[in-house]
Coordinates of C-alpha atoms and ligand atoms in Angstrom, one line a residue:
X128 CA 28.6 0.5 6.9
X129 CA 24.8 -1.1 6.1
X130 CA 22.3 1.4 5.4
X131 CA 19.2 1.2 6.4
X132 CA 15.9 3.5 5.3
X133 CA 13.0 3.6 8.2
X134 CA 9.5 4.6 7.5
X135 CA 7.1 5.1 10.1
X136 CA 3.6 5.4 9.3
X137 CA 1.3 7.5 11.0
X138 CA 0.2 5.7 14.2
X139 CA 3.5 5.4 14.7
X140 CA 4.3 8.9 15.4
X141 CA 1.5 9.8 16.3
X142 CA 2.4 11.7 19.6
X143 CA 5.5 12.1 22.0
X144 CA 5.3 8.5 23.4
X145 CA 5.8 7.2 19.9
X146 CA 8.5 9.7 19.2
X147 CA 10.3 8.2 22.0
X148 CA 9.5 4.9 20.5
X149 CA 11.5 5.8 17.4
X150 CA 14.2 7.1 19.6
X151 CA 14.7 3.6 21.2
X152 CA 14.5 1.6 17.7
X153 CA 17.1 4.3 15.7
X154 CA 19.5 3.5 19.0
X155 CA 19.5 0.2 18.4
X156 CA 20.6 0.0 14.6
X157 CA 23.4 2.3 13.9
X158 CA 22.1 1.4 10.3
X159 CA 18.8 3.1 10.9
X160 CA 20.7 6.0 9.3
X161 CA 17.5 7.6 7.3
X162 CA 13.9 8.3 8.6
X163 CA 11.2 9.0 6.6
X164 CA 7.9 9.9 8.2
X165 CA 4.5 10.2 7.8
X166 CA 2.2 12.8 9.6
X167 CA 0.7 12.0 13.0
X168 CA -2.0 9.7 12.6
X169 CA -4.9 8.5 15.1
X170 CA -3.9 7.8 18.3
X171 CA -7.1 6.1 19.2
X172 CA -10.5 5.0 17.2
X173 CA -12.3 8.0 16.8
X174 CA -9.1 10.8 16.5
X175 CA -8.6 12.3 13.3
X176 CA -5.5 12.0 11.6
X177 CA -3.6 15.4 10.6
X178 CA -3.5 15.1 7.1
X179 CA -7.8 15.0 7.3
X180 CA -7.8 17.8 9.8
X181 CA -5.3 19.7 7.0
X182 CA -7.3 18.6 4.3
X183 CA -10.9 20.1 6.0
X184 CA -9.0 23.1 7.0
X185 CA -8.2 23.4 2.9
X186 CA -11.8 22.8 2.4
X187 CA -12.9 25.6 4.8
X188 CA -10.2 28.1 3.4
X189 CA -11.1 27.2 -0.2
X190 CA -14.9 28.2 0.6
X191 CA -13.7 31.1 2.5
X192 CA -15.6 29.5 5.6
X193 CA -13.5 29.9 8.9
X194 CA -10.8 27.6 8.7
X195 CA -9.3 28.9 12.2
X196 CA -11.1 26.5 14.7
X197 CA -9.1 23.7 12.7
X198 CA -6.3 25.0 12.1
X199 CA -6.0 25.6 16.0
X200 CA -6.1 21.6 16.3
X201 CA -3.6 20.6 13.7
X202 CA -1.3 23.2 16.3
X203 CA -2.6 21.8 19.1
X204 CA -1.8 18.4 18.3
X205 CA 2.2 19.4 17.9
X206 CA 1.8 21.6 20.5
X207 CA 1.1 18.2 22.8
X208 CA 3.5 16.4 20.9
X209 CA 6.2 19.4 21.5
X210 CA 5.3 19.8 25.2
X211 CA 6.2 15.8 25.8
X212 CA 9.3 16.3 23.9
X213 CA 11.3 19.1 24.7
X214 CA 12.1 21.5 27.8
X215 CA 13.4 25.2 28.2
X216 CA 15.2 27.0 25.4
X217 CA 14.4 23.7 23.2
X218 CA 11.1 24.0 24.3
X219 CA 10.9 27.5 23.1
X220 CA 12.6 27.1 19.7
X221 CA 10.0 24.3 18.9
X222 CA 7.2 26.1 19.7
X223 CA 8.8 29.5 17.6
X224 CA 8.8 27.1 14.5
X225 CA 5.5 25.6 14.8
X226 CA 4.0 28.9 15.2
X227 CA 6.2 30.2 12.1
X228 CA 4.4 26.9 10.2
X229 CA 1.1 27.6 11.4
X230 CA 1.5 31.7 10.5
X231 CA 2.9 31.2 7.0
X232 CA 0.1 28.4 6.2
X233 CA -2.9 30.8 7.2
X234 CA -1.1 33.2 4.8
X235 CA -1.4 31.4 2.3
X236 CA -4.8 30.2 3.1
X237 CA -6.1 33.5 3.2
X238 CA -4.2 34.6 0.0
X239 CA -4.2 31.2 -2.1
X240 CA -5.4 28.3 -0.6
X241 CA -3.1 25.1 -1.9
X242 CA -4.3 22.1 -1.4
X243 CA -1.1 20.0 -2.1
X244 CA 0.6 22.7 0.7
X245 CA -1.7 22.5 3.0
X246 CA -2.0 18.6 3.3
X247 CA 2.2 18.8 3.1
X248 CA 2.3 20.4 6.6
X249 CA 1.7 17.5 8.9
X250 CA 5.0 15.5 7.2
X251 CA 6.9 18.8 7.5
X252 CA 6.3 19.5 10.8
X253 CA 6.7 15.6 12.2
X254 CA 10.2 15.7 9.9
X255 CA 11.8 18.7 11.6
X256 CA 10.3 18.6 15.2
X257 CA 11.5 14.2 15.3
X258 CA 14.7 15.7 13.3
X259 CA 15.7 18.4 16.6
X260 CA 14.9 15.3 18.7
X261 CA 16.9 12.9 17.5
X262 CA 19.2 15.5 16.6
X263 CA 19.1 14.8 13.2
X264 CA 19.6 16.6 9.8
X265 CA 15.9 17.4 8.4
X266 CA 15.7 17.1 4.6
X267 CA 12.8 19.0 3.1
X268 CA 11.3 17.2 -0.2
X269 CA 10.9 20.2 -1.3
X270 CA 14.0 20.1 -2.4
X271 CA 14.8 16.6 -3.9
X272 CA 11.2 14.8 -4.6
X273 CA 10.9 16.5 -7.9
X274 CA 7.6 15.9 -10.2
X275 CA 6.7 17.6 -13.3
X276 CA 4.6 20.4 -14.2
X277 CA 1.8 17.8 -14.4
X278 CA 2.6 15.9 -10.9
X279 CA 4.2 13.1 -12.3
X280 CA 6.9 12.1 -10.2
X281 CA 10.5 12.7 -12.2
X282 CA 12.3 9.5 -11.1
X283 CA 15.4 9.6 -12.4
X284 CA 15.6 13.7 -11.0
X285 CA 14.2 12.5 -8.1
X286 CA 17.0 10.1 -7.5
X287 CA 20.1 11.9 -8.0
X288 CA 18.5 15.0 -6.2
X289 CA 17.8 12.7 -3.0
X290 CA 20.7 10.6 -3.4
X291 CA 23.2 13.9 -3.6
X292 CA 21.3 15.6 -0.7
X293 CA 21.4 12.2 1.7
X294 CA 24.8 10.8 0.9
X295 CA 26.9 13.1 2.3
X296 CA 24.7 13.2 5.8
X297 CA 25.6 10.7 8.4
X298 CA 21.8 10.5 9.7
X299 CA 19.1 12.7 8.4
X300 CA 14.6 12.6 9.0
X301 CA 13.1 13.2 5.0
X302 CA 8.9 14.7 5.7
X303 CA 7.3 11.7 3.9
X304 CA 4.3 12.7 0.9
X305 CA 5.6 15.2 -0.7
X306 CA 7.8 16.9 -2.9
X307 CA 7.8 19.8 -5.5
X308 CA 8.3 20.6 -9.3
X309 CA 10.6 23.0 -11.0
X310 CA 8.2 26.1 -10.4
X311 CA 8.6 25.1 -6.4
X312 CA 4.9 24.0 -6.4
X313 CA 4.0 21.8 -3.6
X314 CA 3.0 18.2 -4.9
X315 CA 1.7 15.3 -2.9
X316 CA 1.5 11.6 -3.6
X317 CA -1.6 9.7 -2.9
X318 CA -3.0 8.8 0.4
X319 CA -0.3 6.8 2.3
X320 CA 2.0 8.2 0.1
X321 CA 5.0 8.3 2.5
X322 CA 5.9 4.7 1.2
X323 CA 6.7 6.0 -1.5
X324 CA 9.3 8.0 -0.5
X325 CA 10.8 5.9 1.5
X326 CA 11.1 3.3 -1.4
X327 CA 12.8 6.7 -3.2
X328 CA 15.2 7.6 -0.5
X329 CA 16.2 3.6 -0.1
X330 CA 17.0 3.5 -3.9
X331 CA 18.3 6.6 -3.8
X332 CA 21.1 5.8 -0.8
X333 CA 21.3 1.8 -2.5
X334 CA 20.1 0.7 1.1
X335 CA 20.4 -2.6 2.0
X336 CA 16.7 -2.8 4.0
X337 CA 14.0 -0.2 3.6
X338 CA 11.7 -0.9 7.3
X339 CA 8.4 0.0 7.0
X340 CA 7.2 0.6 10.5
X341 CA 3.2 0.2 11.3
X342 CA 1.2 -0.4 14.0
X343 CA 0.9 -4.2 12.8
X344 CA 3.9 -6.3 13.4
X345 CA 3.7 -7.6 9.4
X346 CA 1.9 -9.0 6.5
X347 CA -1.7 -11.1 8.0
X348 CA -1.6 -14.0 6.1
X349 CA -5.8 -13.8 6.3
X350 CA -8.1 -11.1 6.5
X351 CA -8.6 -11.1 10.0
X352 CA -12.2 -9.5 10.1
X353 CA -12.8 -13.3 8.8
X354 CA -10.3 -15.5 10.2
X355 CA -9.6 -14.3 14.1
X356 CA -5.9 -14.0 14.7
X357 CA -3.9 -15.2 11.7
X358 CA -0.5 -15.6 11.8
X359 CA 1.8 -13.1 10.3
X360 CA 3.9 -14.3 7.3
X361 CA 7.6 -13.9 8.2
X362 CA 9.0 -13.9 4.5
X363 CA 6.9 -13.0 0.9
X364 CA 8.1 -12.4 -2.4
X365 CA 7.8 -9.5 -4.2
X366 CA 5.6 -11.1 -6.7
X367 CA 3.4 -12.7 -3.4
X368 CA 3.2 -9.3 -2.4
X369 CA 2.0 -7.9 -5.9
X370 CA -0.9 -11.2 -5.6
X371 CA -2.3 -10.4 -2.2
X372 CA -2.1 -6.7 -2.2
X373 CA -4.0 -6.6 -5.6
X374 CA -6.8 -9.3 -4.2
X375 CA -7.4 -6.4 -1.6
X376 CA -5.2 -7.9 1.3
X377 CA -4.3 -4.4 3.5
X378 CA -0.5 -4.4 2.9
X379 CA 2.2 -2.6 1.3
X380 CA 0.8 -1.9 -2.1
X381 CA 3.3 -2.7 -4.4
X382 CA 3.5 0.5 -6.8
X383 CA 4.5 2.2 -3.5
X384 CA 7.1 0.0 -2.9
X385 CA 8.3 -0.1 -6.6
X386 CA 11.1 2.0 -6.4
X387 CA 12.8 -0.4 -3.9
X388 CA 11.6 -3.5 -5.3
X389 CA 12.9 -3.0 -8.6
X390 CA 16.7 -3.0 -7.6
X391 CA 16.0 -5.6 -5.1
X392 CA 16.1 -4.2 -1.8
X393 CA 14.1 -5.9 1.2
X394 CA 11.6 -4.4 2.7
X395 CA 10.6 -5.4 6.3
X396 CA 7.2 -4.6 7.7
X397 CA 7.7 -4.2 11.5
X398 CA 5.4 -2.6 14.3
X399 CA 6.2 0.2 16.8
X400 CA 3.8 -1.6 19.1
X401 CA 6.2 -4.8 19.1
X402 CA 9.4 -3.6 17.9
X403 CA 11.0 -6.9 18.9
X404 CA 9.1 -8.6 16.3
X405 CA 10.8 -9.6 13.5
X406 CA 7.6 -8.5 11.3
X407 CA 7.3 -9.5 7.3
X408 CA 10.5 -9.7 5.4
X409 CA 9.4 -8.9 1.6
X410 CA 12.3 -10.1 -0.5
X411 CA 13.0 -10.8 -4.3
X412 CA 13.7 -14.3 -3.6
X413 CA 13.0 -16.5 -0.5
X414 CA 15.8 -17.8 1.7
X415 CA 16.4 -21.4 0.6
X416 CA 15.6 -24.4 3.6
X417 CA 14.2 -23.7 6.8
X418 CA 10.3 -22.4 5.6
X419 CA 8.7 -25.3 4.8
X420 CA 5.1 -23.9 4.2
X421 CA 3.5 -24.5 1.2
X422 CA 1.1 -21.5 1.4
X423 CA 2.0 -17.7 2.4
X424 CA -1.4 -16.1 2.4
X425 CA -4.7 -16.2 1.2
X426 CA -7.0 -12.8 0.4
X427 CA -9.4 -12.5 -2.3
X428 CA -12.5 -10.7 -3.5
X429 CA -16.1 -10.2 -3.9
X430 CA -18.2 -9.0 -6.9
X431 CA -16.7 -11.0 -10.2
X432 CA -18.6 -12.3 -12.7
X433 CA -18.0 -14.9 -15.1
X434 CA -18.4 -15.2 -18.9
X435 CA -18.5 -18.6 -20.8
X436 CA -18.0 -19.4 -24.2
X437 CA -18.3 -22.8 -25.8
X438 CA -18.1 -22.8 -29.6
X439 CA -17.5 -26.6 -31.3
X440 CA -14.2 -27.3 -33.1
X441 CA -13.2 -23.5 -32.2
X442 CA -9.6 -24.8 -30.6
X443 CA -8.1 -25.9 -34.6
X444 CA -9.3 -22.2 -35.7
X445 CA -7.3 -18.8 -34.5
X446 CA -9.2 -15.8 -34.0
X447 CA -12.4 -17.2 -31.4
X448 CA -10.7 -15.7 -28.5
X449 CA -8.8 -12.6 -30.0
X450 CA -12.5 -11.8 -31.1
X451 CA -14.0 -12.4 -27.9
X452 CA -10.4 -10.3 -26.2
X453 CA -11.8 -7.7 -28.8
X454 CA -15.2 -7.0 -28.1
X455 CA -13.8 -6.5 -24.2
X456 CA -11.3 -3.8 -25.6
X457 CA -13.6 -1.8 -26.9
X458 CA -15.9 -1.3 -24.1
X459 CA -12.7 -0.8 -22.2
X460 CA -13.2 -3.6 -20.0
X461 CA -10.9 -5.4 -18.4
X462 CA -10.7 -9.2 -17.2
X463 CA -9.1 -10.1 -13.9
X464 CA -8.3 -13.4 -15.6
X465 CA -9.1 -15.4 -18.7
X466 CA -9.4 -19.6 -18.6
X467 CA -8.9 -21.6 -21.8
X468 CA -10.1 -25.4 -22.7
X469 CA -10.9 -27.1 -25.3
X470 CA -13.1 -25.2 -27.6
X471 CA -14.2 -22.9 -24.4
X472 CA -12.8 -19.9 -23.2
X473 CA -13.7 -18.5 -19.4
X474 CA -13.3 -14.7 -18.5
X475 CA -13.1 -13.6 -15.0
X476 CA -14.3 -9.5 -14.7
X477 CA -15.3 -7.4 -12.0
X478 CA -19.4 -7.4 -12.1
X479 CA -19.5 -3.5 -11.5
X480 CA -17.0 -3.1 -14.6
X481 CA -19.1 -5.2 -16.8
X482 CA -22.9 -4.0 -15.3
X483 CA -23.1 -1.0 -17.3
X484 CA -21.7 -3.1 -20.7
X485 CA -23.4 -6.2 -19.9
X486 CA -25.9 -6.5 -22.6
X487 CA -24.6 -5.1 -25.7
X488 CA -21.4 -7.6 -24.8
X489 CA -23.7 -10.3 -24.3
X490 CA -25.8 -8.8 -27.9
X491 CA -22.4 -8.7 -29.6
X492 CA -20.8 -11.9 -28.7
X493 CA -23.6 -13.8 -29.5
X494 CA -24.2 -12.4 -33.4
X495 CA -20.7 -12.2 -33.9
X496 CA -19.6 -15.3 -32.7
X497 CA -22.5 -18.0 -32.8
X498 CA -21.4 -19.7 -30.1
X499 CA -23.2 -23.1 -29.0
X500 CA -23.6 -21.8 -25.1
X501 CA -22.8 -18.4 -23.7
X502 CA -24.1 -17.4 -20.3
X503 CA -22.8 -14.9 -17.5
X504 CA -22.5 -15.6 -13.5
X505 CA -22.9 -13.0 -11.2
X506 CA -22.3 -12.8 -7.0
X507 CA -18.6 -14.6 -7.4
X508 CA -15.7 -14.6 -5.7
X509 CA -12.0 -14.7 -6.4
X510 CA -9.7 -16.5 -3.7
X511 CA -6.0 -15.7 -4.4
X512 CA -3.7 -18.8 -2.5
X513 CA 0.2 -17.7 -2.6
X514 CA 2.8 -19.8 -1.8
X515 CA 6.6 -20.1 -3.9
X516 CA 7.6 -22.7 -1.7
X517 CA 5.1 -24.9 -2.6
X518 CA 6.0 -25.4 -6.6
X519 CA 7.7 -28.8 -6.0
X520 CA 5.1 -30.6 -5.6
X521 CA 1.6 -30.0 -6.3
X522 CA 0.8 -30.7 -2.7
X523 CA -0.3 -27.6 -1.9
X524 CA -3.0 -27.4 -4.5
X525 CA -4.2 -30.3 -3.5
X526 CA -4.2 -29.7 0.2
X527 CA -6.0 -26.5 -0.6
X528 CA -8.7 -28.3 -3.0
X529 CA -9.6 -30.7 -0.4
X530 CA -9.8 -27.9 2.4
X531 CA -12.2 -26.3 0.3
X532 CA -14.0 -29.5 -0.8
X533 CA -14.6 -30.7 3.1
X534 CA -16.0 -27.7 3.8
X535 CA -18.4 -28.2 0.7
X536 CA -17.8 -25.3 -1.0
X537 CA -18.4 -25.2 -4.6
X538 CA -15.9 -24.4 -7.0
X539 CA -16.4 -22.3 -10.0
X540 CA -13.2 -21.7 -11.6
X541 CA -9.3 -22.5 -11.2
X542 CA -6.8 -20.8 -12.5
X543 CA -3.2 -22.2 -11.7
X544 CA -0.3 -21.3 -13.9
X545 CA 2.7 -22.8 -14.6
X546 CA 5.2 -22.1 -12.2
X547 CA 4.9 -21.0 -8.6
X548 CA 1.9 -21.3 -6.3
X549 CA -0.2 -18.7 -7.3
X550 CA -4.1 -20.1 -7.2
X551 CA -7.3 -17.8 -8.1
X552 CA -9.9 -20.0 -6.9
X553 CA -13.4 -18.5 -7.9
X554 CA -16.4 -19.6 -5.3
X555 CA -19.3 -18.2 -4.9
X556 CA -19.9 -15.0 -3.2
X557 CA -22.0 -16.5 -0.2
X558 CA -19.2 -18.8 0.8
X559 CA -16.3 -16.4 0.4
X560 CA -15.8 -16.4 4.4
X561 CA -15.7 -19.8 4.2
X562 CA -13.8 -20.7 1.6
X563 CA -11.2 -18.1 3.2
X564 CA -11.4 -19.8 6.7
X565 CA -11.1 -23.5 4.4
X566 CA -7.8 -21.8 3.2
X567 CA -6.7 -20.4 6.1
X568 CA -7.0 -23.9 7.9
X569 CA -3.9 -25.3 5.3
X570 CA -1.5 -22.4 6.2
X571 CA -2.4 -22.7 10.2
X572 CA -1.6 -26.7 10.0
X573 CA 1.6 -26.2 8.1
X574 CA 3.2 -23.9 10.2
X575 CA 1.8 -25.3 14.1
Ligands
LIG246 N1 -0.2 11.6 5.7 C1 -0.6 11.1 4.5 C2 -1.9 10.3 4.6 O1 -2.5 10.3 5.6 C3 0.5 10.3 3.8 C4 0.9 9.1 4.6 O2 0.6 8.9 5.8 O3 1.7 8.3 4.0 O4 -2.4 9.8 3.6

């Protein structure tokens, strides 16, 4: 039987309409055999998430202010969700745990206020209250998302806990976020973590999808505060996904889907809003034939600057750039990426990194190295352009050159290595919409 783990994030459960939701896409997937979720998100623009009103109730407690007015909304919010859910004796049992939840986390407010316990609560709760409805088995984390005394999540601990508490279970809803380490101490991921464990509890099962369900039905391939309604991308690589979620496009980020990705396990971005929607298929590798688009997506950054080095005759000599690689190192600043020529050498790095080292670099390079021209470029910008299909030709490159070129944008660096499509374009910063929307224009003809 295929095995598949579902995520849903937080808008997606973030009352009883969307619980229902979730009841209509488990019933059509006998796969769907593992849920993990989030904790009730915003339902609208200006609500408040749970884990925030958890987190300013912690706040409160931790300044022994009065913590009670919140903590009356984080029950009022499952209270609603409750009431739309169940009736009668269900009804009642519910409402006896949430109350039970609620009591025992004022406890320990009053006693020892817990930060990591206190934000845990709105995964618990969603967990076991969508676990009675679907009538589901409700894992706690507590018990098999280990971390160590330091929060470091135990991997290979974590995995045979989780995978010898979900094997034997037929269907089972895992409270996303959290988890605990040997001392029982409540420990949390980072924001968003719940990806996270549903990477875990797909690795652990071996599943043969892990669905991450959103609100949006997949991976933009634009920014859309810049390009109005881009298409969704319907498959990405792993390693497209790693490019675009680094240059700042709002997507999976790949360290929370790392524990799925490593053994190869697709992961399919779909929305509660549009469940029909086949969403963003993230895979290892792309299906061969059929996708005939040269570019998946384009994001990309502001604030880089530039350093450039020209030093005569310095290509037949070793050492200009490990020197230059050096001086970086030990100001502990990093380079985005790093541009060789003939006897010149181009470093791409985040302007607010190098502001506070600027001068003594600039000082440094100069004495030590002599160079024959050395200056810096601030207010860049670095366009990332995706696209695996399109290494057989350099078509792409050139398609996306000339976009950019009609729309007379200058360009300040290109970086293209060997292998697949994977273009860092640097213009500057005043024309980043534009050079986005130039971009944008090559992936909209391709796939009309
Ligand atoms: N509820 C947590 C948050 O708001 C974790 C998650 O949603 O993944 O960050």
């Amino acid at each position: 039987m295929n095995t598949t783990v579902a995520k849903f994030g937080g808008t997606s459960i973030a009352d009883a309409a969307h619980f229902r939701k979730i009841r209509e896409i488990v019933a059509e997937d006998s796969a769907r055999r593992f849920l993990v979720v989030s904790a009730p998100g915003k339902r609208n623009a200006s609500d408040v998430k749970v884990t925030d009103l958890l987190l300013s109730v912690y706040e409160k407690a931790a300044e022994e202010e009065n913590f009670e007015p919140g903590l009356l909304l984080v029950r009022d919010r499952f209270l609603g969700i409750i009431r739309g859910l169940f009736e009668k004796e269900q009804l009642q049992k519910e409402e006896e745990m949430l109350s039970e939840t609620i009591r025992a986390l004022r406890d320990r407010l009053l006693s020892d206020p817990d930060k990591a316990y206190t934000a845990s609560r709105g995964e618990y709760l969603a967990a076991r209250i969508l676990a009675d409805y679907l009538g589901y088995t409700f894992v706690d984390p507590e018990w098999c998302v280990c971390f160590t005394e330091d929060g470091v999540l135990d991997l290979p601990m974590t995995l045979r806990t989780m995978g010898a508490a979900l094997r034997p279970l037929q269907n089972a809803v895992i409270a996303g976020f959290y988890g605990a380490d040997a001392n029982a101490r409540i420990h949390t991921f980072e924001r968003g973590g719940s990806d996270v464990t549903g990477a875990l509890a797909a690795r652990a099962v071996s599943a043969d999808l892990y669905e991450n369900w959103t609100d949006v039905p997949g991976l933009l391939a634009a920014d859309p505060r810049i390009v109005p309604d881009p298409k969704t991308v319907d498959f990405l690589s792993y390693r497209e996904l790693r490019t675009l979620s680094y240059m700042g496009a709002s997507v999976l980020h790949t360290d929370s889907v790392l524990p799925a990705s490593d053994i190869g396990i697709p992961i399919n971005i779909r929305s509660t809003e549009d469940p029909k929607n086949p969403g963003t298929m993230i895979v290892r590798k792309l299906p061969k034939g059929g996708l005939r688009r040269a570019v998946t997506g384009v994001a990309g950054r502001k604030g880089m600057s530039v350093i450039q080095v020209e030093k005569v005759m310095t290509s037949d000599g070793s050492g200009f750039a490990s020197n230059i690689l050096e001086s970086l190192k030990k100001r502990n600043l990093p380079f985005e990426h790093c541009l060789t020529g003939i006897d010149t050498i181009t470093l791409v790095i985040r302007s607010d990194l190098l502001a506070p080292v600027k001068e003594s670099l600039l000082r440094e390079l100069t004495e030590e190295l002599q160079p024959d021209y050395i200056s810096i470029r601030d207010e860049l910008s670095t366009i990332a352009v995706v696209g695996e299909k399109g290494t057989d030709s350099s078509d792409a490159n050139v398609q996306v050159l000339q976009a950019l070129t009609r729309a007379g944008i200058e360009i300040t660096t290109i970086n293209q290595g060997a292998g697949k499509l994977n273009l860092l374009i640097g213009v500057p910063e005043g024309s980043y919409e534009d050079a986005v929307r130039a971009v944008y224009s090559v992936i909209k003809e391709e796939t009309e």
